[in-house]
């Protein structure tokens, strides 16, 4: 189980809900899936058997990451090649912009749960 939400205040975390993103064993390793929570477009990534939930849209110029590339815990934007750490959301390289919003993700009873607005 991994839970990362370094970009959220305590009040924001309390208002967030756990969203069912599907069965963990049906999601292939090294894949990306867009999850529409109704309020937020989230990218669920399974990389090296670990799940990450981040914004589906780049904070630089709003490119969709689904067309990008994953390398371990790094997510690479397809438009200007910005790279972000999916554990912390921190910008690793590329154009200057804010960090990538990250969402808590956990596995419970075989389901992938993402905490979102
Ligand atoms: S749109 Fe992602 S780095 Fe520019």
PDB file of C-alpha atoms and ligand atoms in Angstrom:
ATOM      1  CA  UNK A   1       0.000   0.000   0.000  1.00  0.00           C
ATOM      2  CA  UNK A   2       1.274   3.457  -0.814  1.00  0.00           C
ATOM      3  CA  UNK A   3      -0.313   6.749   0.121  1.00  0.00           C
ATOM      4  CA  UNK A   4       1.101  10.063  -1.115  1.00  0.00           C
ATOM      5  CA  UNK A   5      -0.609  13.408  -0.804  1.00  0.00           C
ATOM      6  CA  UNK A   6       2.046  16.001  -0.142  1.00  0.00           C
ATOM      7  CA  UNK A   7       0.134  18.770  -1.923  1.00  0.00           C
ATOM      8  CA  UNK A   8      -3.064  18.689   0.187  1.00  0.00           C
ATOM      9  CA  UNK A   9      -3.959  20.552   3.376  1.00  0.00           C
ATOM     10  CA  UNK A  10      -5.550  18.584   6.209  1.00  0.00           C
ATOM     11  CA  UNK A  11      -8.952  20.186   5.497  1.00  0.00           C
ATOM     12  CA  UNK A  12      -8.740  19.236   1.809  1.00  0.00           C
ATOM     13  CA  UNK A  13      -7.828  15.656   2.739  1.00  0.00           C
ATOM     14  CA  UNK A  14     -10.879  15.339   5.024  1.00  0.00           C
ATOM     15  CA  UNK A  15     -13.227  16.477   2.212  1.00  0.00           C
ATOM     16  CA  UNK A  16     -11.822  13.953  -0.273  1.00  0.00           C
ATOM     17  CA  UNK A  17     -13.535  10.603  -1.013  1.00  0.00           C
ATOM     18  CA  UNK A  18     -12.169   7.204  -1.951  1.00  0.00           C
ATOM     19  CA  UNK A  19     -13.014   6.336  -5.592  1.00  0.00           C
ATOM     20  CA  UNK A  20     -13.062   2.729  -6.851  1.00  0.00           C
ATOM     21  CA  UNK A  21     -10.726   2.545  -9.862  1.00  0.00           C
ATOM     22  CA  UNK A  22     -11.109  -1.164 -10.563  1.00  0.00           C
ATOM     23  CA  UNK A  23      -9.573  -4.492  -9.656  1.00  0.00           C
ATOM     24  CA  UNK A  24      -5.857  -4.283  -8.970  1.00  0.00           C
ATOM     25  CA  UNK A  25      -5.018  -7.630 -10.579  1.00  0.00           C
ATOM     26  CA  UNK A  26      -6.805  -6.689 -13.820  1.00  0.00           C
ATOM     27  CA  UNK A  27      -4.578  -3.667 -14.383  1.00  0.00           C
ATOM     28  CA  UNK A  28      -1.478  -4.654 -16.300  1.00  0.00           C
ATOM     29  CA  UNK A  29       1.900  -3.561 -15.061  1.00  0.00           C
ATOM     30  CA  UNK A  30       3.449  -0.517 -16.769  1.00  0.00           C
ATOM     31  CA  UNK A  31       0.124   0.893 -17.924  1.00  0.00           C
ATOM     32  CA  UNK A  32      -1.700   4.214 -17.547  1.00  0.00           C
ATOM     33  CA  UNK A  33      -5.470   4.581 -17.132  1.00  0.00           C
ATOM     34  CA  UNK A  34      -7.486   7.793 -17.040  1.00  0.00           C
ATOM     35  CA  UNK A  35      -9.998   7.857 -14.194  1.00  0.00           C
ATOM     36  CA  UNK A  36     -12.817  10.399 -14.353  1.00  0.00           C
ATOM     37  CA  UNK A  37     -13.995  11.147 -10.833  1.00  0.00           C
ATOM     38  CA  UNK A  38     -16.504  13.737 -12.015  1.00  0.00           C
ATOM     39  CA  UNK A  39     -14.490  16.567 -10.506  1.00  0.00           C
ATOM     40  CA  UNK A  40     -10.922  15.679 -11.379  1.00  0.00           C
ATOM     41  CA  UNK A  41      -9.206  13.903 -14.245  1.00  0.00           C
ATOM     42  CA  UNK A  42      -6.784  11.484 -12.635  1.00  0.00           C
ATOM     43  CA  UNK A  43      -4.153   9.297 -14.226  1.00  0.00           C
ATOM     44  CA  UNK A  44      -3.737   5.937 -12.514  1.00  0.00           C
ATOM     45  CA  UNK A  45      -0.316   4.455 -13.238  1.00  0.00           C
ATOM     46  CA  UNK A  46       0.877   0.970 -12.432  1.00  0.00           C
ATOM     47  CA  UNK A  47       4.637   0.878 -12.690  1.00  0.00           C
ATOM     48  CA  UNK A  48       6.785  -1.974 -11.412  1.00  0.00           C
ATOM     49  CA  UNK A  49       3.708  -3.357  -9.580  1.00  0.00           C
ATOM     50  CA  UNK A  50       3.230  -0.085  -7.681  1.00  0.00           C
ATOM     51  CA  UNK A  51       0.222   2.206  -8.144  1.00  0.00           C
ATOM     52  CA  UNK A  52       0.354   5.996  -8.447  1.00  0.00           C
ATOM     53  CA  UNK A  53      -2.511   8.459  -8.897  1.00  0.00           C
ATOM     54  CA  UNK A  54      -1.655  11.890 -10.291  1.00  0.00           C
ATOM     55  CA  UNK A  55      -3.317  14.636 -12.284  1.00  0.00           C
ATOM     56  CA  UNK A  56      -4.070  13.444 -15.820  1.00  0.00           C
ATOM     57  CA  UNK A  57      -3.125  16.888 -17.116  1.00  0.00           C
ATOM     58  CA  UNK A  58       0.313  18.494 -17.101  1.00  0.00           C
ATOM     59  CA  UNK A  59       0.590  21.621 -14.908  1.00  0.00           C
ATOM     60  CA  UNK A  60       2.708  23.325 -17.587  1.00  0.00           C
ATOM     61  CA  UNK A  61       0.476  23.675 -20.691  1.00  0.00           C
ATOM     62  CA  UNK A  62      -2.222  21.104 -19.907  1.00  0.00           C
ATOM     63  CA  UNK A  63      -1.074  18.250 -22.155  1.00  0.00           C
ATOM     64  CA  UNK A  64      -2.667  14.887 -21.386  1.00  0.00           C
ATOM     65  CA  UNK A  65      -0.178  12.516 -19.807  1.00  0.00           C
ATOM     66  CA  UNK A  66      -1.894   9.448 -21.275  1.00  0.00           C
ATOM     67  CA  UNK A  67       0.146  10.141 -24.430  1.00  0.00           C
ATOM     68  CA  UNK A  68       3.338  10.441 -22.403  1.00  0.00           C
ATOM     69  CA  UNK A  69       5.739   7.921 -20.962  1.00  0.00           C
ATOM     70  CA  UNK A  70       6.439   6.312 -17.594  1.00  0.00           C
ATOM     71  CA  UNK A  71       9.910   5.360 -16.430  1.00  0.00           C
ATOM     72  CA  UNK A  72       9.860   3.819 -12.949  1.00  0.00           C
ATOM     73  CA  UNK A  73       8.453   6.539 -10.691  1.00  0.00           C
ATOM     74  CA  UNK A  74       8.933   9.280 -13.321  1.00  0.00           C
ATOM     75  CA  UNK A  75       6.150  10.526 -15.576  1.00  0.00           C
ATOM     76  CA  UNK A  76       7.195  12.269 -18.810  1.00  0.00           C
ATOM     77  CA  UNK A  77       4.939  14.791 -20.536  1.00  0.00           C
ATOM     78  CA  UNK A  78       4.500  14.256 -24.289  1.00  0.00           C
ATOM     79  CA  UNK A  79       4.400  17.952 -25.210  1.00  0.00           C
ATOM     80  CA  UNK A  80       7.556  19.586 -23.783  1.00  0.00           C
ATOM     81  CA  UNK A  81       9.148  16.541 -22.150  1.00  0.00           C
ATOM     82  CA  UNK A  82       8.680  17.791 -18.588  1.00  0.00           C
ATOM     83  CA  UNK A  83       9.331  15.018 -16.065  1.00  0.00           C
ATOM     84  CA  UNK A  84       7.658  14.633 -12.678  1.00  0.00           C
ATOM     85  CA  UNK A  85       8.206  12.301  -9.741  1.00  0.00           C
ATOM     86  CA  UNK A  86       4.910  10.463  -9.208  1.00  0.00           C
ATOM     87  CA  UNK A  87       5.627   9.859  -5.491  1.00  0.00           C
ATOM     88  CA  UNK A  88       6.028  13.522  -4.545  1.00  0.00           C
ATOM     89  CA  UNK A  89       4.699  15.351  -7.628  1.00  0.00           C
ATOM     90  CA  UNK A  90       7.984  17.247  -7.773  1.00  0.00           C
ATOM     91  CA  UNK A  91       9.157  18.614 -11.136  1.00  0.00           C
ATOM     92  CA  UNK A  92      12.310  16.693 -12.081  1.00  0.00           C
ATOM     93  CA  UNK A  93      13.190  18.388 -15.368  1.00  0.00           C
ATOM     94  CA  UNK A  94      11.679  20.425 -18.164  1.00  0.00           C
ATOM     95  CA  UNK A  95       9.906  23.783 -18.387  1.00  0.00           C
ATOM     96  CA  UNK A  96       9.448  25.709 -15.189  1.00  0.00           C
ATOM     97  CA  UNK A  97       5.964  25.108 -13.783  1.00  0.00           C
ATOM     98  CA  UNK A  98       4.267  23.941 -10.627  1.00  0.00           C
ATOM     99  CA  UNK A  99       4.464  20.480  -9.191  1.00  0.00           C
ATOM    100  CA  UNK A 100       2.138  17.694 -10.282  1.00  0.00           C
ATOM    101  CA  UNK A 101      -0.908  17.105  -8.043  1.00  0.00           C
ATOM    102  CA  UNK A 102      -0.770  13.619  -6.494  1.00  0.00           C
ATOM    103  CA  UNK A 103      -3.617  11.632  -4.953  1.00  0.00           C
ATOM    104  CA  UNK A 104      -3.550   8.949  -2.274  1.00  0.00           C
ATOM    105  CA  UNK A 105      -3.962   5.440  -3.648  1.00  0.00           C
ATOM    106  CA  UNK A 106      -4.392   2.160  -1.769  1.00  0.00           C
ATOM    107  CA  UNK A 107      -5.400  -1.420  -2.421  1.00  0.00           C
ATOM    108  CA  UNK A 108      -8.290  -2.791  -0.382  1.00  0.00           C
ATOM    109  CA  UNK A 109     -10.019  -6.139  -0.943  1.00  0.00           C
ATOM    110  CA  UNK A 110      -8.325  -6.353  -4.332  1.00  0.00           C
ATOM    111  CA  UNK A 111      -9.644  -2.973  -5.475  1.00  0.00           C
ATOM    112  CA  UNK A 112      -7.619   0.108  -6.321  1.00  0.00           C
ATOM    113  CA  UNK A 113      -8.960   3.067  -4.375  1.00  0.00           C
ATOM    114  CA  UNK A 114      -8.003   6.665  -5.142  1.00  0.00           C
ATOM    115  CA  UNK A 115      -8.736   9.539  -2.813  1.00  0.00           C
ATOM    116  CA  UNK A 116     -10.044  12.526  -4.745  1.00  0.00           C
ATOM    117  CA  UNK A 117     -12.225  15.613  -4.510  1.00  0.00           C
TER     118      UNK A 117
HETATM  119  S1  LIG B   1       2.739  20.659 -21.402  1.00  0.00           S
HETATM  120 FE1  LIG B   1       3.805  19.263 -20.152  1.00  0.00          FE
HETATM  121  S2  LIG B   1       5.847  19.995 -20.086  1.00  0.00           S
HETATM  122 FE2  LIG B   1       4.738  21.456 -21.311  1.00  0.00          FE
END
